[in-house]
Coordinates of C-alpha atoms and ligand atoms in Angstrom, one line a residue:
M390 CA 44.0 -62.4 24.8
P391 CA 43.5 -58.2 25.2
K392 CA 41.3 -57.2 22.0
Q393 CA 43.8 -55.7 19.6
I394 CA 43.5 -52.1 18.5
S395 CA 45.5 -50.9 15.3
V396 CA 47.3 -47.8 16.0
G397 CA 49.2 -45.1 14.3
L398 CA 51.7 -42.9 15.6
V399 CA 52.2 -39.6 14.6
G400 CA 55.7 -37.6 15.0
V401 CA 58.6 -39.7 15.0
G402 CA 61.0 -37.9 17.3
K403 CA 62.8 -38.2 20.7
I404 CA 59.9 -39.2 23.1
A405 CA 58.4 -41.8 20.3
R406 CA 61.5 -43.6 19.4
D407 CA 62.6 -43.7 23.4
Q408 CA 59.3 -44.5 24.8
H409 CA 56.3 -44.8 22.6
L410 CA 57.8 -47.7 20.1
P411 CA 59.1 -50.1 22.8
A412 CA 55.7 -49.5 24.7
L413 CA 53.9 -50.6 21.8
A414 CA 56.0 -53.5 21.0
G415 CA 55.8 -54.7 24.6
N416 CA 51.4 -54.5 24.7
D417 CA 49.3 -57.4 22.8
G418 CA 46.9 -55.2 23.3
F419 CA 47.9 -52.6 20.2
E420 CA 49.0 -53.0 17.1
L421 CA 51.2 -50.2 15.4
V422 CA 50.3 -50.6 11.5
A423 CA 51.5 -47.2 10.5
C424 CA 53.6 -43.7 11.3
A425 CA 53.3 -40.3 10.2
S426 CA 56.2 -37.9 10.3
R427 CA 57.8 -35.3 7.9
N428 CA 61.6 -36.0 8.5
A429 CA 61.3 -39.9 9.9
Q430 CA 60.1 -43.0 8.9
V431 CA 60.0 -46.6 11.1
E432 CA 60.6 -49.7 10.5
G433 CA 58.2 -52.2 9.5
V434 CA 55.4 -50.2 9.4
R435 CA 53.5 -48.1 6.4
N436 CA 55.1 -44.3 6.8
Y437 CA 53.3 -41.0 6.0
K438 CA 54.5 -37.6 6.2
T439 CA 51.3 -36.0 7.4
V440 CA 48.4 -37.3 10.0
Q441 CA 46.0 -36.0 7.5
E442 CA 47.8 -38.8 4.5
L443 CA 47.7 -41.5 7.4
L444 CA 43.6 -41.1 8.1
A445 CA 43.2 -40.7 4.5
A446 CA 45.1 -44.1 3.8
E447 CA 44.6 -46.1 6.4
P448 CA 40.4 -45.9 7.1
E449 CA 40.7 -49.0 9.1
L450 CA 43.1 -47.8 11.9
D451 CA 41.3 -47.9 15.5
A452 CA 43.8 -45.3 17.1
V453 CA 46.3 -42.6 16.8
S454 CA 49.3 -41.7 19.6
L455 CA 50.5 -38.0 19.4
C456 CA 53.7 -37.6 20.0
A457 CA 54.5 -34.3 17.9
T458 CA 55.2 -30.7 19.4
P459 CA 52.3 -29.2 21.6
Q460 CA 52.0 -26.7 18.8
V461 CA 50.6 -29.0 16.4
R462 CA 49.0 -31.1 18.7
F463 CA 45.1 -29.2 18.2
E464 CA 45.1 -29.7 14.2
Q465 CA 46.5 -33.2 14.4
A466 CA 43.8 -34.4 17.3
R467 CA 41.1 -32.9 15.6
A468 CA 41.5 -34.8 12.4
A469 CA 42.2 -37.8 13.9
L470 CA 38.7 -37.4 16.1
L471 CA 36.9 -36.1 12.9
A472 CA 37.9 -39.5 11.1
G473 CA 36.3 -41.5 14.2
K474 CA 39.9 -42.1 15.6
H475 CA 40.6 -42.7 19.5
V476 CA 43.5 -40.3 20.3
M477 CA 46.2 -40.8 23.3
L478 CA 47.9 -36.7 23.5
E479 CA 51.2 -37.0 24.7
K480 CA 52.0 -34.0 27.4
P481 CA 51.1 -31.4 27.6
P482 CA 47.9 -32.2 25.5
G483 CA 47.8 -28.7 23.7
A484 CA 49.3 -25.3 23.4
S485 CA 46.3 -23.7 25.1
V486 CA 43.7 -25.1 27.8
V487 CA 40.8 -24.5 25.7
E488 CA 41.7 -26.0 22.8
V489 CA 41.8 -29.5 25.4
T490 CA 38.2 -28.9 25.9
V491 CA 37.1 -28.7 22.4
L492 CA 39.0 -31.7 21.6
A493 CA 37.1 -33.4 24.5
A494 CA 33.9 -32.2 23.6
L495 CA 34.8 -33.5 20.0
A496 CA 35.7 -36.9 21.2
Q497 CA 32.2 -37.0 22.9
E498 CA 30.6 -36.1 20.0
K499 CA 32.2 -38.6 17.9
G500 CA 31.9 -41.7 20.5
C501 CA 36.0 -41.8 20.7
S502 CA 38.1 -42.4 23.4
L503 CA 40.5 -39.1 24.1
F504 CA 43.3 -39.5 26.4
A505 CA 45.2 -36.4 27.6
S506 CA 48.2 -38.6 28.9
W507 CA 50.7 -37.3 31.7
H508 CA 53.4 -39.9 31.8
S509 CA 54.5 -38.9 35.4
R510 CA 51.7 -40.0 36.7
Y511 CA 52.7 -43.6 36.2
A512 CA 56.3 -43.3 38.0
P513 CA 56.3 -46.4 40.4
G514 CA 55.6 -44.2 43.8
V515 CA 53.2 -42.1 42.7
E516 CA 50.3 -44.1 43.7
T517 CA 51.4 -45.5 46.9
A518 CA 52.3 -41.7 47.8
R519 CA 48.3 -40.7 47.0
T520 CA 47.3 -43.7 49.3
W521 CA 49.7 -42.4 52.1
L522 CA 48.8 -38.8 51.9
A523 CA 45.0 -39.4 51.8
Q524 CA 44.3 -39.4 55.1
R525 CA 46.9 -37.5 56.6
E526 CA 47.2 -33.3 57.6
I527 CA 50.0 -32.0 55.0
K528 CA 51.8 -29.0 56.6
S529 CA 53.9 -27.7 53.4
V530 CA 54.9 -29.3 50.0
T531 CA 58.2 -28.5 48.2
V532 CA 58.7 -29.3 44.5
L533 CA 62.5 -29.0 43.2
W534 CA 62.4 -29.7 39.6
K535 CA 65.9 -29.0 37.8
E536 CA 68.1 -30.3 35.2
D537 CA 70.2 -29.0 32.2
V538 CA 68.1 -27.7 29.7
R539 CA 71.6 -28.4 26.9
K540 CA 71.4 -32.5 28.1
W541 CA 67.8 -33.0 27.8
H542 CA 66.2 -30.5 25.4
P543 CA 69.2 -30.0 22.7
N544 CA 68.2 -28.2 19.6
Q545 CA 64.5 -28.5 20.7
D546 CA 63.7 -25.1 19.2
W547 CA 60.3 -25.4 19.4
I548 CA 60.4 -25.7 23.2
W549 CA 61.6 -22.0 23.6
E550 CA 58.6 -20.5 20.9
A551 CA 55.4 -19.7 22.1
G552 CA 53.2 -22.7 23.4
G553 CA 56.5 -24.8 23.9
L554 CA 56.4 -23.9 27.5
G555 CA 60.1 -23.8 28.3
V556 CA 60.9 -25.1 31.7
F557 CA 57.5 -25.6 32.2
D558 CA 57.8 -28.7 29.7
P559 CA 59.5 -30.7 32.3
G560 CA 57.8 -28.4 35.5
I561 CA 54.8 -29.5 34.2
N562 CA 55.4 -33.4 35.2
A563 CA 56.1 -32.2 38.4
L564 CA 52.6 -30.2 38.6
S565 CA 50.9 -33.5 37.4
I566 CA 52.3 -35.7 40.3
I567 CA 51.2 -33.3 42.9
T568 CA 47.4 -32.7 41.4
R569 CA 47.1 -36.5 41.5
I570 CA 48.6 -37.2 45.0
L571 CA 47.5 -34.0 47.1
P572 CA 44.1 -34.7 48.7
R573 CA 43.3 -31.3 48.5
A574 CA 43.0 -28.7 45.2
F575 CA 45.8 -25.9 45.4
F576 CA 46.1 -22.5 43.4
L577 CA 48.4 -20.1 42.6
K578 CA 49.3 -17.2 44.4
S579 CA 52.4 -15.5 42.7
A580 CA 55.0 -16.4 40.5
E581 CA 58.6 -15.1 39.2
L582 CA 59.6 -16.3 35.4
W583 CA 63.1 -15.7 34.0
V584 CA 63.0 -15.4 30.4
P585 CA 66.0 -15.5 28.3
S586 CA 66.1 -11.8 26.0
N587 CA 65.9 -14.0 22.9
R588 CA 63.2 -16.1 23.7
Q589 CA 59.7 -16.3 24.3
T590 CA 59.2 -19.3 27.6
P591 CA 61.0 -19.4 30.6
I592 CA 64.6 -20.4 31.5
A593 CA 63.0 -20.9 35.3
A594 CA 60.1 -20.4 37.4
N595 CA 59.3 -20.1 41.0
L596 CA 55.6 -20.6 42.0
N597 CA 53.9 -20.3 45.3
F598 CA 50.7 -21.9 45.7
I599 CA 48.2 -22.4 48.5
D600 CA 45.1 -24.4 49.1
D601 CA 42.1 -23.7 51.2
H602 CA 43.5 -24.4 54.1
D603 CA 46.4 -22.0 53.6
T604 CA 49.0 -24.9 53.3
P605 CA 51.6 -23.6 51.1
V606 CA 52.6 -25.5 47.8
R607 CA 56.3 -24.2 46.6
A608 CA 57.7 -25.6 43.3
E609 CA 61.5 -24.5 42.1
F610 CA 61.7 -25.2 38.1
D611 CA 65.1 -24.4 36.9
W612 CA 67.0 -25.3 33.7
R613 CA 70.4 -23.9 34.6
H614 CA 71.2 -27.0 36.9
G615 CA 74.1 -29.4 36.6
S616 CA 74.2 -32.2 35.0
E617 CA 72.6 -34.7 37.8
E618 CA 68.9 -33.6 37.6
L619 CA 67.2 -33.1 40.4
W620 CA 63.1 -34.2 40.3
Q621 CA 62.1 -34.2 44.0
I622 CA 59.0 -33.6 46.1
E623 CA 58.9 -33.3 49.2
V624 CA 55.3 -33.3 52.0
T625 CA 55.6 -32.8 55.4
T626 CA 52.8 -33.9 57.3
S627 CA 51.7 -33.9 61.0
S628 CA 52.9 -37.9 60.9
G629 CA 55.8 -37.6 58.6
V630 CA 57.7 -36.7 55.8
L631 CA 57.0 -38.2 52.6
R632 CA 59.7 -37.3 49.6
L633 CA 59.8 -38.7 46.1
S634 CA 62.8 -38.1 43.9
Q635 CA 64.0 -39.1 40.9
G636 CA 60.5 -38.2 39.1
G637 CA 58.6 -40.2 41.0
K638 CA 60.6 -43.4 40.9
Q639 CA 61.9 -43.6 44.3
L640 CA 59.7 -43.2 47.5
H641 CA 61.3 -42.3 51.1
I642 CA 58.7 -42.0 54.1
D643 CA 60.4 -40.5 57.0
G644 CA 63.7 -41.3 55.6
A645 CA 63.4 -44.9 54.7
A646 CA 63.1 -46.2 50.9
V647 CA 59.5 -47.9 50.2
D648 CA 59.9 -50.9 47.8
V649 CA 57.5 -48.8 44.8
G650 CA 58.3 -51.7 42.3
P651 CA 60.0 -50.9 38.8
E652 CA 59.9 -48.0 36.4
R653 CA 56.8 -48.8 33.6
E654 CA 55.7 -45.1 33.0
Y655 CA 54.8 -45.9 29.1
P656 CA 53.6 -49.1 29.3
G657 CA 51.2 -47.9 32.0
L658 CA 50.1 -45.2 29.8
Y659 CA 49.4 -47.5 27.0
E660 CA 47.3 -50.1 29.3
R661 CA 45.7 -46.8 30.4
F662 CA 44.6 -45.9 26.7
H663 CA 43.7 -49.6 26.1
E664 CA 41.4 -49.8 29.0
L665 CA 39.7 -46.0 28.0
I666 CA 39.3 -47.4 24.5
T667 CA 37.7 -50.7 25.4
S668 CA 35.5 -49.3 28.2
G669 CA 34.6 -46.2 26.0
R670 CA 35.8 -43.4 28.2
S671 CA 38.3 -40.6 27.7
D672 CA 40.8 -39.1 30.6
V673 CA 41.1 -36.0 30.2
D674 CA 42.5 -33.8 33.5
L675 CA 43.6 -30.2 32.5
R676 CA 45.0 -29.2 36.0
P677 CA 48.3 -29.4 35.4
L678 CA 48.0 -27.3 32.2
E679 CA 45.7 -24.7 33.9
H680 CA 48.4 -24.3 36.6
V681 CA 51.0 -23.8 33.8
A682 CA 48.5 -20.9 32.1
D683 CA 47.7 -19.5 35.7
A684 CA 52.1 -19.0 36.2
L685 CA 52.2 -17.1 32.8
L686 CA 48.9 -14.9 33.4
L687 CA 50.3 -14.1 37.1
G688 CA 53.9 -14.6 36.7
H689 CA 56.5 -11.4 37.2
R690 CA 58.5 -11.9 34.5
H691 CA 62.8 -11.0 34.7
A692 CA 64.8 -10.9 31.5
V693 CA 68.0 -12.7 31.6
E694 CA 70.9 -13.3 29.4
A695 CA 70.3 -14.7 26.1
F696 CA 70.2 -18.2 25.8
V697 CA 72.5 -19.6 23.0
E698 CA 72.3 -23.5 22.2
Ligands
NAP576 P1 61.0 -33.5 19.2 O1 61.9 -35.0 19.2 O2 61.9 -32.6 19.2 O3 60.0 -33.5 18.1 C1 58.9 -34.4 18.0 C2 58.6 -34.6 16.6 O4 57.5 -33.9 16.3 C3 60.1 -34.2 15.5 O5 60.6 -35.4 15.3 C4 58.9 -33.7 14.1 O6 58.6 -34.9 13.5 C5 57.4 -33.8 15.0 N1 57.1 -32.1 14.4 C6 58.1 -30.9 15.0 N2 57.4 -29.8 14.7 C7 56.3 -30.3 13.7 C8 55.6 -29.4 13.4 N3 55.7 -27.9 13.6 N4 54.2 -30.2 12.3 C9 54.3 -31.6 12.4 N5 55.1 -32.4 13.3 C10 56.4 -31.6 13.8 O7 60.3 -33.7 20.7 P2 60.3 -34.7 21.9 O8 61.1 -34.7 23.2 O9 60.0 -36.1 20.9 O10 59.0 -34.3 22.5 C11 57.6 -34.4 21.8 C12 56.3 -34.5 22.7 O11 56.8 -35.2 24.0 C13 56.5 -32.9 23.7 O12 55.5 -32.3 24.1 C14 57.4 -33.3 24.8 O13 56.9 -32.6 26.1 C15 56.7 -34.6 25.1 N6 57.8 -35.6 26.0 C16 59.0 -35.7 25.4 C17 59.8 -36.0 26.4 C18 61.5 -36.2 26.1 O14 62.5 -36.8 27.2 N7 62.1 -35.6 25.1 C19 59.4 -36.9 27.6 C20 58.1 -36.9 27.8 C21 57.1 -35.9 27.0 P3 58.9 -34.5 11.7 O15 60.1 -33.7 11.3 O16 59.7 -36.1 11.4 O17 57.7 -34.4 11.2

């Protein structure tokens, strides 16, 4: 029986209901005891409106999992760390890069584990892809991450506000995968950003990265796609072509399917959080967020037609 960790979940919205609650229910190492959300409640646990109320009323709690929108992540995480709780951050881990480094330092000072989670890294094809690529010479990388914003983000005004990332909200999932599987570090050379005239964040982006061997890494993110989403990464090497598709659920090498097992991203995330807490460690890899910040620094902006829900 794994050590049982009592956890509170903050921000009961789409991802909390779709993934976090089922993953917690299926993990014997965690007991969900309370939730905090301004407009939602979860049956069978104690419910509060804010993380501050939850922390004040539940002094015995070991950990919190923060599933609200990125613009409020820092204040919620800081409150939890100051109260001595271990903290799991949904992606993106913050609205800015530096606020997350401040949290990491605070976690260390308080002796708490901080887990900046990247769920797409737990897609079943990712670790096999990483191992296969580790010994190969990479020639080029193409990322196509395209979906219909109306299907995946209906009425999510926060995603169009500063700090909401726009098309980088799904695009950062691809960046979290390529920063995991590619053996060499890469960096942004140029970017094009298409921003609706009535919004703050891009609806589409093209990114051109290179690594220190001048290997091109190109990414196209687009929210103006049809109902069949395209979440694909193709890596051409000197000895074969690797393709991760369906967000990392499927892996093909030279066109042949590789058996990578079933999808279990969020169960994998909570196993990792448990392991970090019980071993007294943190896991904070900011590279995906740094690449998005670089795109917003370097990108050429093009105004496009207003986006109306
Ligand atoms: P959501 O349903 O729009 O929002 C989650 C919850 O955040 C809301 O229900 C709301 O709960 C709370 N919230 C919103 N604004 C707040 C504020 N100003 N102060 C405090 N709480 C606030 O969004 P979501 O899709 O679950 O996404 C949440 C996070 O998960 C994002 O960072 C997203 O990138 C990540 N994520 C989403 C998906 C997905 O498929 N949707 C997948 C993976 C990761 P209350 O109003 O009840 O407080």
